[in-house]
PDB file of C-alpha atoms and ligand atoms in Angstrom:
ATOM      1  CA  UNK S 588       0.000   0.000   0.000  1.00  0.00           C
ATOM      2  CA  UNK S 589       1.155   3.517  -0.832  1.00  0.00           C
ATOM      3  CA  UNK S 590       0.974   6.345   1.694  1.00  0.00           C
ATOM      4  CA  UNK S 591       1.968   9.946   2.225  1.00  0.00           C
ATOM      5  CA  UNK S 592       2.068  12.194   5.275  1.00  0.00           C
ATOM      6  CA  UNK S 593       1.048  15.864   5.189  1.00  0.00           C
ATOM      7  CA  UNK S 594       2.272  18.093   8.042  1.00  0.00           C
ATOM      8  CA  UNK S 595       0.960  21.525   9.107  1.00  0.00           C
ATOM      9  CA  UNK S 596       4.612  22.551   9.122  1.00  0.00           C
ATOM     10  CA  UNK S 597       5.140  23.424  12.789  1.00  0.00           C
ATOM     11  CA  UNK S 598       7.789  21.642  14.866  1.00  0.00           C
ATOM     12  CA  UNK S 599       5.472  19.145  16.616  1.00  0.00           C
ATOM     13  CA  UNK S 600       3.561  18.257  13.445  1.00  0.00           C
ATOM     14  CA  UNK S 601       6.824  17.757  11.526  1.00  0.00           C
ATOM     15  CA  UNK S 602       8.245  15.472  14.244  1.00  0.00           C
ATOM     16  CA  UNK S 603       5.079  13.353  14.394  1.00  0.00           C
ATOM     17  CA  UNK S 604       4.868  13.190  10.593  1.00  0.00           C
ATOM     18  CA  UNK S 605       8.430  11.913  10.440  1.00  0.00           C
ATOM     19  CA  UNK S 606       7.674   9.272  13.096  1.00  0.00           C
ATOM     20  CA  UNK S 607       4.624   8.076  11.189  1.00  0.00           C
ATOM     21  CA  UNK S 608       6.623   7.916   7.967  1.00  0.00           C
ATOM     22  CA  UNK S 609       9.434   5.915   9.602  1.00  0.00           C
ATOM     23  CA  UNK S 610       7.019   3.461  11.225  1.00  0.00           C
ATOM     24  CA  UNK S 611       5.113   2.848   8.002  1.00  0.00           C
ATOM     25  CA  UNK S 612       8.348   2.328   6.053  1.00  0.00           C
ATOM     26  CA  UNK S 613       9.358  -0.247   8.690  1.00  0.00           C
ATOM     27  CA  UNK S 614       6.062  -2.012   7.953  1.00  0.00           C
ATOM     28  CA  UNK S 615       7.183  -2.056   4.282  1.00  0.00           C
ATOM     29  CA  UNK S 616       4.532   0.370   3.082  1.00  0.00           C
ATOM     30  CA  UNK S 617       5.548   2.482   0.103  1.00  0.00           C
ATOM     31  CA  UNK S 618       5.973   6.256   0.530  1.00  0.00           C
ATOM     32  CA  UNK S 619       4.321   7.751  -2.554  1.00  0.00           C
ATOM     33  CA  UNK S 620       3.127  11.383  -2.425  1.00  0.00           C
ATOM     34  CA  UNK S 621       2.122  11.210  -6.133  1.00  0.00           C
ATOM     35  CA  UNK S 622      -0.490   8.467  -5.892  1.00  0.00           C
ATOM     36  CA  UNK S 623      -1.121   7.489  -2.268  1.00  0.00           C
ATOM     37  CA  UNK S 624      -3.850   5.087  -1.159  1.00  0.00           C
ATOM     38  CA  UNK S 625      -3.889   6.828   2.207  1.00  0.00           C
ATOM     39  CA  UNK S 626      -2.979  10.394   3.195  1.00  0.00           C
ATOM     40  CA  UNK S 627      -2.173  10.957   6.850  1.00  0.00           C
ATOM     41  CA  UNK S 628      -2.612  14.598   7.759  1.00  0.00           C
ATOM     42  CA  UNK S 629      -0.865  15.882  10.887  1.00  0.00           C
ATOM     43  CA  UNK S 630      -1.907  19.256  12.297  1.00  0.00           C
ATOM     44  CA  UNK S 631      -5.543  20.335  12.374  1.00  0.00           C
ATOM     45  CA  UNK S 632      -8.682  20.333  10.287  1.00  0.00           C
ATOM     46  CA  UNK S 633      -7.073  23.066   8.158  1.00  0.00           C
ATOM     47  CA  UNK S 634      -4.199  20.696   7.318  1.00  0.00           C
ATOM     48  CA  UNK S 635      -6.639  18.040   6.156  1.00  0.00           C
ATOM     49  CA  UNK S 636      -8.417  20.620   3.993  1.00  0.00           C
ATOM     50  CA  UNK S 637      -5.090  21.335   2.276  1.00  0.00           C
ATOM     51  CA  UNK S 638      -4.437  17.615   1.807  1.00  0.00           C
ATOM     52  CA  UNK S 639      -7.915  17.156   0.329  1.00  0.00           C
ATOM     53  CA  UNK S 640      -7.245  19.859  -2.272  1.00  0.00           C
ATOM     54  CA  UNK S 641      -3.937  18.290  -3.233  1.00  0.00           C
ATOM     55  CA  UNK S 642      -5.673  15.028  -4.138  1.00  0.00           C
ATOM     56  CA  UNK S 643      -9.058  16.141  -5.550  1.00  0.00           C
ATOM     57  CA  UNK S 644      -8.013  14.571  -8.881  1.00  0.00           C
ATOM     58  CA  UNK S 645      -7.937  11.073  -7.314  1.00  0.00           C
ATOM     59  CA  UNK S 646     -10.536  11.113  -4.535  1.00  0.00           C
ATOM     60  CA  UNK S 647     -11.910   7.685  -5.460  1.00  0.00           C
ATOM     61  CA  UNK S 648      -8.494   6.099  -4.849  1.00  0.00           C
ATOM     62  CA  UNK S 649      -7.386   8.095  -1.803  1.00  0.00           C
ATOM     63  CA  UNK S 650      -8.483   7.823   1.829  1.00  0.00           C
ATOM     64  CA  UNK S 651      -7.691  10.467   4.457  1.00  0.00           C
ATOM     65  CA  UNK S 652      -7.021  10.252   8.165  1.00  0.00           C
ATOM     66  CA  UNK S 653      -6.085  13.100  10.492  1.00  0.00           C
ATOM     67  CA  UNK S 654      -3.895  13.385  13.595  1.00  0.00           C
ATOM     68  CA  UNK S 655      -4.308  16.577  15.599  1.00  0.00           C
ATOM     69  CA  UNK S 656      -1.408  18.391  17.204  1.00  0.00           C
ATOM     70  CA  UNK S 657      -3.521  21.213  18.617  1.00  0.00           C
ATOM     71  CA  UNK S 658      -7.104  20.478  19.590  1.00  0.00           C
ATOM     72  CA  UNK S 659      -9.537  17.728  18.655  1.00  0.00           C
ATOM     73  CA  UNK S 660     -10.776  18.322  15.133  1.00  0.00           C
ATOM     74  CA  UNK S 661     -13.590  17.014  12.977  1.00  0.00           C
ATOM     75  CA  UNK S 662     -11.159  15.655  10.400  1.00  0.00           C
ATOM     76  CA  UNK S 663      -8.136  15.403  12.694  1.00  0.00           C
ATOM     77  CA  UNK S 664      -9.415  13.074  15.404  1.00  0.00           C
ATOM     78  CA  UNK S 665      -6.356  10.982  16.341  1.00  0.00           C
ATOM     79  CA  UNK S 666      -4.174  12.177  19.196  1.00  0.00           C
ATOM     80  CA  UNK S 667      -0.363  12.304  18.894  1.00  0.00           C
ATOM     81  CA  UNK S 668      -0.110   9.675  21.701  1.00  0.00           C
ATOM     82  CA  UNK S 669      -2.073   7.231  19.550  1.00  0.00           C
ATOM     83  CA  UNK S 670       0.254   7.321  16.555  1.00  0.00           C
ATOM     84  CA  UNK S 671       1.679   3.803  17.118  1.00  0.00           C
ATOM     85  CA  UNK S 672      -1.832   2.367  17.316  1.00  0.00           C
ATOM     86  CA  UNK S 673      -2.850   4.227  14.172  1.00  0.00           C
ATOM     87  CA  UNK S 674       0.196   3.004  12.254  1.00  0.00           C
ATOM     88  CA  UNK S 675      -0.530  -0.632  13.163  1.00  0.00           C
ATOM     89  CA  UNK S 676      -4.129  -0.187  11.997  1.00  0.00           C
ATOM     90  CA  UNK S 677      -2.946   1.280   8.688  1.00  0.00           C
ATOM     91  CA  UNK S 678      -0.398  -1.481   8.167  1.00  0.00           C
ATOM     92  CA  UNK S 679      -3.084  -4.131   8.736  1.00  0.00           C
ATOM     93  CA  UNK S 680      -4.969  -3.277   5.540  1.00  0.00           C
ATOM     94  CA  UNK S 681      -7.631  -3.454   4.197  1.00  0.00           C
ATOM     95  CA  UNK S 682      -9.202  -0.802   6.364  1.00  0.00           C
ATOM     96  CA  UNK S 683     -12.773   0.471   6.542  1.00  0.00           C
ATOM     97  CA  UNK S 684     -13.619   3.593   4.579  1.00  0.00           C
ATOM     98  CA  UNK S 685     -16.535   6.002   5.086  1.00  0.00           C
ATOM     99  CA  UNK S 686     -17.565   8.264   2.236  1.00  0.00           C
ATOM    100  CA  UNK S 687     -19.045  11.722   2.659  1.00  0.00           C
ATOM    101  CA  UNK S 688     -20.438  14.185   0.103  1.00  0.00           C
ATOM    102  CA  UNK S 689     -18.501  17.187  -1.168  1.00  0.00           C
ATOM    103  CA  UNK S 690     -19.660  20.366  -2.901  1.00  0.00           C
ATOM    104  CA  UNK S 691     -19.293  21.013  -6.622  1.00  0.00           C
ATOM    105  CA  UNK S 692     -18.806  24.670  -7.601  1.00  0.00           C
ATOM    106  CA  UNK S 693     -18.888  25.806 -11.231  1.00  0.00           C
ATOM    107  CA  UNK S 694     -17.983  29.435 -11.935  1.00  0.00           C
ATOM    108  CA  UNK S 695     -19.047  30.737 -15.355  1.00  0.00           C
ATOM    109  CA  UNK S 696     -17.723  34.024 -16.707  1.00  0.00           C
ATOM    110  CA  UNK S 697     -19.005  36.591 -19.171  1.00  0.00           C
ATOM    111  CA  UNK S 698     -17.247  36.539 -22.548  1.00  0.00           C
ATOM    112  CA  UNK S 699     -14.906  33.876 -23.846  1.00  0.00           C
ATOM    113  CA  UNK S 700     -13.365  32.667 -20.573  1.00  0.00           C
ATOM    114  CA  UNK S 701     -13.921  28.990 -19.865  1.00  0.00           C
ATOM    115  CA  UNK S 702     -15.902  27.930 -16.832  1.00  0.00           C
ATOM    116  CA  UNK S 703     -13.990  26.662 -13.802  1.00  0.00           C
ATOM    117  CA  UNK S 704     -14.955  23.694 -11.627  1.00  0.00           C
ATOM    118  CA  UNK S 705     -13.941  23.260  -7.980  1.00  0.00           C
ATOM    119  CA  UNK S 706     -14.686  20.816  -5.197  1.00  0.00           C
ATOM    120  CA  UNK S 707     -15.046  21.954  -1.586  1.00  0.00           C
ATOM    121  CA  UNK S 708     -14.849  19.786   1.510  1.00  0.00           C
ATOM    122  CA  UNK S 709     -16.201  22.477   3.882  1.00  0.00           C
ATOM    123  CA  UNK S 710     -17.797  25.254   1.873  1.00  0.00           C
ATOM    124  CA  UNK S 711     -17.727  27.942  -0.760  1.00  0.00           C
ATOM    125  CA  UNK S 712     -18.422  31.507   0.305  1.00  0.00           C
ATOM    126  CA  UNK S 713     -19.187  34.541  -1.819  1.00  0.00           C
ATOM    127  CA  UNK S 714     -18.359  37.809  -0.055  1.00  0.00           C
ATOM    128  CA  UNK S 715     -18.417  41.425  -1.143  1.00  0.00           C
ATOM    129  CA  UNK S 716     -15.103  43.292  -1.129  1.00  0.00           C
ATOM    130  CA  UNK S 717     -16.853  46.640  -0.640  1.00  0.00           C
ATOM    131  CA  UNK S 718     -20.509  47.598  -0.464  1.00  0.00           C
ATOM    132  CA  UNK S 719     -23.331  45.108  -0.583  1.00  0.00           C
ATOM    133  CA  UNK S 720     -23.436  42.143  -2.837  1.00  0.00           C
ATOM    134  CA  UNK S 721     -26.600  41.744  -4.873  1.00  0.00           C
ATOM    135  CA  UNK S 722     -27.257  38.298  -6.316  1.00  0.00           C
ATOM    136  CA  UNK S 723     -30.237  36.409  -7.664  1.00  0.00           C
ATOM    137  CA  UNK S 724     -30.449  33.019  -6.023  1.00  0.00           C
ATOM    138  CA  UNK S 725     -32.107  30.348  -8.135  1.00  0.00           C
ATOM    139  CA  UNK S 726     -33.035  26.900  -6.898  1.00  0.00           C
ATOM    140  CA  UNK S 727     -33.635  24.198  -9.499  1.00  0.00           C
ATOM    141  CA  UNK S 728     -33.888  26.818 -12.247  1.00  0.00           C
ATOM    142  CA  UNK S 729     -36.437  29.068 -10.500  1.00  0.00           C
ATOM    143  CA  UNK S 730     -35.683  32.453  -8.958  1.00  0.00           C
ATOM    144  CA  UNK S 731     -35.989  32.011  -5.188  1.00  0.00           C
ATOM    145  CA  UNK S 732     -34.854  35.425  -3.928  1.00  0.00           C
ATOM    146  CA  UNK S 733     -32.634  38.401  -4.653  1.00  0.00           C
ATOM    147  CA  UNK S 734     -30.014  38.520  -1.925  1.00  0.00           C
ATOM    148  CA  UNK S 735     -28.500  41.819  -0.789  1.00  0.00           C
ATOM    149  CA  UNK S 736     -25.939  41.815   1.989  1.00  0.00           C
ATOM    150  CA  UNK S 737     -22.406  40.737   2.904  1.00  0.00           C
ATOM    151  CA  UNK S 738     -22.464  37.324   1.248  1.00  0.00           C
ATOM    152  CA  UNK S 739     -23.551  33.709   1.213  1.00  0.00           C
ATOM    153  CA  UNK S 740     -22.025  30.455   2.418  1.00  0.00           C
ATOM    154  CA  UNK S 741     -22.809  27.180   0.678  1.00  0.00           C
ATOM    155  CA  UNK S 742     -21.532  24.294   2.744  1.00  0.00           C
ATOM    156  CA  UNK S 743     -21.279  20.525   2.807  1.00  0.00           C
ATOM    157  CA  UNK S 744     -22.601  18.568   5.805  1.00  0.00           C
ATOM    158  CA  UNK S 745     -18.955  17.999   6.865  1.00  0.00           C
ATOM    159  CA  UNK S 746     -18.411  21.761   6.693  1.00  0.00           C
ATOM    160  CA  UNK S 747     -21.573  22.511   8.660  1.00  0.00           C
ATOM    161  CA  UNK S 748     -19.532  22.689  11.889  1.00  0.00           C
ATOM    162  CA  UNK S 749     -17.142  25.262  10.381  1.00  0.00           C
ATOM    163  CA  UNK S 750     -17.998  28.675   8.852  1.00  0.00           C
ATOM    164  CA  UNK S 751     -21.639  27.651   8.397  1.00  0.00           C
ATOM    165  CA  UNK S 752     -22.046  27.223  12.148  1.00  0.00           C
ATOM    166  CA  UNK S 753     -20.726  30.727  12.815  1.00  0.00           C
ATOM    167  CA  UNK S 754     -23.472  32.023  10.513  1.00  0.00           C
ATOM    168  CA  UNK S 755     -26.227  30.258  12.443  1.00  0.00           C
ATOM    169  CA  UNK S 756     -26.514  27.341  10.008  1.00  0.00           C
ATOM    170  CA  UNK S 757     -27.600  23.915  11.207  1.00  0.00           C
ATOM    171  CA  UNK S 758     -25.115  21.184  12.062  1.00  0.00           C
ATOM    172  CA  UNK S 759     -25.806  18.304   9.687  1.00  0.00           C
ATOM    173  CA  UNK S 760     -24.618  14.732   9.939  1.00  0.00           C
ATOM    174  CA  UNK S 761     -21.852  14.340   7.315  1.00  0.00           C
ATOM    175  CA  UNK S 762     -23.492  11.293   5.754  1.00  0.00           C
ATOM    176  CA  UNK S 763     -26.416  13.375   4.407  1.00  0.00           C
ATOM    177  CA  UNK S 764     -26.151  14.106   0.695  1.00  0.00           C
ATOM    178  CA  UNK S 765     -27.113  17.767   0.902  1.00  0.00           C
ATOM    179  CA  UNK S 766     -25.824  21.307   0.592  1.00  0.00           C
ATOM    180  CA  UNK S 767     -26.714  24.147   2.952  1.00  0.00           C
ATOM    181  CA  UNK S 768     -27.076  27.837   2.078  1.00  0.00           C
ATOM    182  CA  UNK S 769     -26.520  30.334   4.910  1.00  0.00           C
ATOM    183  CA  UNK S 770     -26.734  34.103   4.691  1.00  0.00           C
ATOM    184  CA  UNK S 771     -24.170  36.653   5.847  1.00  0.00           C
ATOM    185  CA  UNK S 772     -25.906  39.779   7.106  1.00  0.00           C
ATOM    186  CA  UNK S 773     -28.713  40.056   4.562  1.00  0.00           C
ATOM    187  CA  UNK S 774     -30.484  43.392   4.267  1.00  0.00           C
ATOM    188  CA  UNK S 775     -34.146  42.942   5.003  1.00  0.00           C
ATOM    189  CA  UNK S 776     -36.497  45.909   4.808  1.00  0.00           C
ATOM    190  CA  UNK S 777     -39.463  47.071   2.737  1.00  0.00           C
ATOM    191  CA  UNK S 778     -37.413  46.969  -0.448  1.00  0.00           C
ATOM    192  CA  UNK S 779     -35.150  43.924  -0.066  1.00  0.00           C
ATOM    193  CA  UNK S 780     -36.284  40.567   1.243  1.00  0.00           C
ATOM    194  CA  UNK S 781     -34.637  37.200   1.740  1.00  0.00           C
ATOM    195  CA  UNK S 782     -35.916  34.117   3.506  1.00  0.00           C
ATOM    196  CA  UNK S 783     -33.534  34.731   6.422  1.00  0.00           C
ATOM    197  CA  UNK S 784     -33.204  31.056   7.405  1.00  0.00           C
ATOM    198  CA  UNK S 785     -30.525  28.610   6.268  1.00  0.00           C
ATOM    199  CA  UNK S 786     -31.767  26.322   3.488  1.00  0.00           C
ATOM    200  CA  UNK S 787     -30.837  22.658   3.075  1.00  0.00           C
ATOM    201  CA  UNK S 788     -31.089  21.299  -0.477  1.00  0.00           C
ATOM    202  CA  UNK S 789     -31.206  17.614  -1.416  1.00  0.00           C
ATOM    203  CA  UNK S 790     -28.758  15.925  -3.732  1.00  0.00           C
ATOM    204  CA  UNK S 791     -30.711  16.505  -6.940  1.00  0.00           C
ATOM    205  CA  UNK S 792     -31.290  20.261  -6.432  1.00  0.00           C
ATOM    206  CA  UNK S 793     -28.947  22.819  -7.973  1.00  0.00           C
ATOM    207  CA  UNK S 794     -28.446  26.314  -6.614  1.00  0.00           C
ATOM    208  CA  UNK S 795     -27.341  29.117  -8.926  1.00  0.00           C
ATOM    209  CA  UNK S 796     -26.078  32.572  -7.943  1.00  0.00           C
ATOM    210  CA  UNK S 797     -26.197  35.377 -10.518  1.00  0.00           C
ATOM    211  CA  UNK S 798     -24.456  38.650  -9.585  1.00  0.00           C
ATOM    212  CA  UNK S 799     -26.694  41.658 -10.274  1.00  0.00           C
ATOM    213  CA  UNK S 800     -24.395  44.601  -9.515  1.00  0.00           C
ATOM    214  CA  UNK S 801     -20.832  45.328 -10.526  1.00  0.00           C
ATOM    215  CA  UNK S 802     -19.312  45.003  -7.073  1.00  0.00           C
ATOM    216  CA  UNK S 803     -16.054  42.999  -7.000  1.00  0.00           C
ATOM    217  CA  UNK S 804     -16.399  39.989  -4.759  1.00  0.00           C
ATOM    218  CA  UNK S 805     -14.295  37.188  -3.462  1.00  0.00           C
ATOM    219  CA  UNK S 806     -15.055  33.521  -3.608  1.00  0.00           C
ATOM    220  CA  UNK S 807     -13.536  31.186  -1.054  1.00  0.00           C
ATOM    221  CA  UNK S 808     -13.283  27.451  -1.539  1.00  0.00           C
ATOM    222  CA  UNK S 809     -12.388  26.071   1.904  1.00  0.00           C
ATOM    223  CA  UNK S 810      -9.088  27.823   2.827  1.00  0.00           C
ATOM    224  CA  UNK S 811      -8.503  29.153  -0.720  1.00  0.00           C
ATOM    225  CA  UNK S 812      -9.518  32.660  -1.847  1.00  0.00           C
ATOM    226  CA  UNK S 813     -10.209  33.596  -5.457  1.00  0.00           C
ATOM    227  CA  UNK S 814     -10.867  37.206  -6.508  1.00  0.00           C
ATOM    228  CA  UNK S 815     -13.651  37.124  -9.064  1.00  0.00           C
ATOM    229  CA  UNK S 816     -14.558  39.554 -11.824  1.00  0.00           C
ATOM    230  CA  UNK S 817     -16.891  39.246 -14.804  1.00  0.00           C
ATOM    231  CA  UNK S 818     -18.763  36.347 -13.220  1.00  0.00           C
ATOM    232  CA  UNK S 819     -21.960  35.333 -14.976  1.00  0.00           C
ATOM    233  CA  UNK S 820     -23.045  32.676 -12.497  1.00  0.00           C
ATOM    234  CA  UNK S 821     -21.889  30.276  -9.801  1.00  0.00           C
ATOM    235  CA  UNK S 822     -23.543  26.888  -9.669  1.00  0.00           C
ATOM    236  CA  UNK S 823     -23.608  24.593  -6.646  1.00  0.00           C
ATOM    237  CA  UNK S 824     -24.687  21.027  -6.131  1.00  0.00           C
ATOM    238  CA  UNK S 825     -23.655  17.848  -4.371  1.00  0.00           C
ATOM    239  CA  UNK S 826     -20.688  16.538  -6.381  1.00  0.00           C
ATOM    240  CA  UNK S 827     -20.513  13.109  -7.985  1.00  0.00           C
ATOM    241  CA  UNK S 828     -17.216  12.601  -6.167  1.00  0.00           C
ATOM    242  CA  UNK S 829     -17.036  11.826  -2.465  1.00  0.00           C
ATOM    243  CA  UNK S 830     -14.356  12.279   0.155  1.00  0.00           C
ATOM    244  CA  UNK S 831     -13.175   9.015   1.715  1.00  0.00           C
ATOM    245  CA  UNK S 832     -12.019   8.797   5.322  1.00  0.00           C
ATOM    246  CA  UNK S 833     -10.171   5.767   6.678  1.00  0.00           C
ATOM    247  CA  UNK S 834     -12.013   4.619   9.820  1.00  0.00           C
ATOM    248  CA  UNK S 835     -10.172   2.441  12.315  1.00  0.00           C
ATOM    249  CA  UNK S 836     -12.511   2.851  15.265  1.00  0.00           C
ATOM    250  CA  UNK S 837     -15.952   4.321  15.870  1.00  0.00           C
ATOM    251  CA  UNK S 838     -16.022   7.988  16.820  1.00  0.00           C
ATOM    252  CA  UNK S 839     -19.643   9.051  16.514  1.00  0.00           C
ATOM    253  CA  UNK S 840     -20.156  12.439  14.895  1.00  0.00           C
ATOM    254  CA  UNK S 841     -22.483  13.718  17.635  1.00  0.00           C
ATOM    255  CA  UNK S 842     -19.890  12.810  20.264  1.00  0.00           C
ATOM    256  CA  UNK S 843     -17.365  14.874  18.341  1.00  0.00           C
ATOM    257  CA  UNK S 844     -19.830  17.780  18.151  1.00  0.00           C
ATOM    258  CA  UNK S 845     -20.379  17.560  21.904  1.00  0.00           C
ATOM    259  CA  UNK S 846     -16.650  17.388  22.679  1.00  0.00           C
ATOM    260  CA  UNK S 847     -15.861  20.267  20.340  1.00  0.00           C
ATOM    261  CA  UNK S 848     -18.603  22.680  21.298  1.00  0.00           C
ATOM    262  CA  UNK S 849     -20.108  21.698  24.647  1.00  0.00           C
ATOM    263  CA  UNK S 850     -17.867  19.679  26.975  1.00  0.00           C
ATOM    264  CA  UNK S 851     -15.456  16.754  26.920  1.00  0.00           C
TER     265      UNK S 851
HETATM  266  P1  NAP U1244      -8.401  29.266   9.833  1.00  0.00           P
HETATM  267  O1  NAP U1244      -9.125  30.586   9.794  1.00  0.00           O
HETATM  268  O2  NAP U1244      -6.963  29.236  10.170  1.00  0.00           O
HETATM  269  O3  NAP U1244      -9.157  28.249  10.847  1.00  0.00           O
HETATM  270  C1  NAP U1244     -10.497  28.119  10.888  1.00  0.00           C
HETATM  271  C2  NAP U1244     -10.916  27.191  12.035  1.00  0.00           C
HETATM  272  O4  NAP U1244     -11.924  26.329  11.514  1.00  0.00           O
HETATM  273  C3  NAP U1244      -9.810  26.309  12.597  1.00  0.00           C
HETATM  274  O5  NAP U1244      -9.937  26.262  14.002  1.00  0.00           O
HETATM  275  C4  NAP U1244     -10.112  24.969  11.964  1.00  0.00           C
HETATM  276  O6  NAP U1244      -9.702  23.872  12.760  1.00  0.00           O
HETATM  277  C5  NAP U1244     -11.616  25.012  11.932  1.00  0.00           C
HETATM  278  N1  NAP U1244     -12.242  24.076  10.998  1.00  0.00           N
HETATM  279  C6  NAP U1244     -11.885  23.757   9.724  1.00  0.00           C
HETATM  280  N2  NAP U1244     -12.743  22.859   9.204  1.00  0.00           N
HETATM  281  C7  NAP U1244     -13.660  22.591  10.191  1.00  0.00           C
HETATM  282  C8  NAP U1244     -14.796  21.751  10.269  1.00  0.00           C
HETATM  283  N3  NAP U1244     -15.191  21.017   9.227  1.00  0.00           N
HETATM  284  N4  NAP U1244     -15.519  21.754  11.417  1.00  0.00           N
HETATM  285  C9  NAP U1244     -15.166  22.520  12.463  1.00  0.00           C
HETATM  286  N5  NAP U1244     -14.092  23.322  12.457  1.00  0.00           N
HETATM  287  C10 NAP U1244     -13.357  23.371  11.321  1.00  0.00           C
HETATM  288  O7  NAP U1244      -8.626  28.596   8.401  1.00  0.00           O
HETATM  289  P2  NAP U1244      -8.169  27.187   7.849  1.00  0.00           P
HETATM  290  O8  NAP U1244      -7.525  26.395   8.920  1.00  0.00           O
HETATM  291  O9  NAP U1244      -7.464  27.430   6.570  1.00  0.00           O
HETATM  292  O10 NAP U1244      -9.599  26.564   7.527  1.00  0.00           O
HETATM  293  C11 NAP U1244     -10.423  27.107   6.548  1.00  0.00           C
HETATM  294  C12 NAP U1244     -11.810  27.034   7.099  1.00  0.00           C
HETATM  295  O11 NAP U1244     -11.971  28.026   8.094  1.00  0.00           O
HETATM  296  C13 NAP U1244     -12.889  27.346   6.105  1.00  0.00           C
HETATM  297  O12 NAP U1244     -13.237  26.208   5.355  1.00  0.00           O
HETATM  298  C14 NAP U1244     -14.008  27.840   6.998  1.00  0.00           C
HETATM  299  O13 NAP U1244     -14.923  26.798   7.298  1.00  0.00           O
HETATM  300  C15 NAP U1244     -13.329  28.235   8.292  1.00  0.00           C
HETATM  301  N6  NAP U1244     -13.625  29.630   8.584  1.00  0.00           N
HETATM  302  C16 NAP U1244     -14.445  29.862   9.627  1.00  0.00           C
HETATM  303  C17 NAP U1244     -14.813  31.177   9.929  1.00  0.00           C
HETATM  304  C18 NAP U1244     -15.727  31.395  11.081  1.00  0.00           C
HETATM  305  O14 NAP U1244     -16.076  30.438  11.781  1.00  0.00           O
HETATM  306  N7  NAP U1244     -16.139  32.635  11.302  1.00  0.00           N
HETATM  307  C19 NAP U1244     -14.343  32.228   9.183  1.00  0.00           C
HETATM  308  C20 NAP U1244     -13.488  31.942   8.119  1.00  0.00           C
HETATM  309  C21 NAP U1244     -13.152  30.627   7.820  1.00  0.00           C
HETATM  310  P3  NAP U1244      -8.162  23.523  13.050  1.00  0.00           P
HETATM  311  O15 NAP U1244      -7.706  24.513  14.068  1.00  0.00           O
HETATM  312  O16 NAP U1244      -8.239  22.127  13.588  1.00  0.00           O
HETATM  313  O17 NAP U1244      -7.422  23.610  11.747  1.00  0.00           O
END
């Protein structure tokens, strides 16, 4: 089996990454950052997001597992003290894999420029750089509302505990094949009106944003920021691809939610 290790880059994460690499080489696994079967991310949830984006071209052949060197994460749920146990689990392949949905984002531009396609593990946000953003929001081809405000966040169920949560979105179990739309400071008065609540769309529903004013805005895809101009539309739906996590022990999602946000 081929593996790679992705470190956050700080001293502790680098040391633990090196230990994991040495152990797995001793077990005669092949170190192969080009085409790994398993990617071990060492750092935090942010490190796993980076690893995910490095391997979006081969998601069906790659499984991810995360070790945290800061606090318990949603993707990074193994502790540094458990590294030996984790390595033995990995060496004793085949391991169990759970698959969760990811978000497909297609940005279409005015003029000749080709459309761009992205996958997000957490979310895609659209935020104004200055002034209010005005966008038509269509669901399944029908105009739902005209949004005016700071921006919108379209998240995966796995990302529902991240930015989405800070916007008052619901926490969704990551196994649900849905996308969630949450507002950022919408203007609601006699002239402008939005639904005001987060919306959860099923797998077969597409959401389309169409900018209505000429305000420059930024699009984020997880930790990545893209400055966008001349955008005709941004389309969102549950992607065909899925993210695969290697599971070596049960760690129920709601337990993780409790330990992260309420109490250990
Ligand atoms: P960052 O600003 O350095 O860290 C954002 C925080 O979000 C970190 O504590 C990170 O955990 C945590 N996080 C990432 N994915 C998560 C998930 N699925 N559930 C719960 N927490 C999660 O940015 P980053 O490390 O590059 O991560 C990018 C992510 O930051 C974006 O995808 C977005 O979700 C999130 N973000 C949140 C807000 C907000 O809540 N107001 C604002 C901007 C961005 P670790 O410490 O374990 O890495």
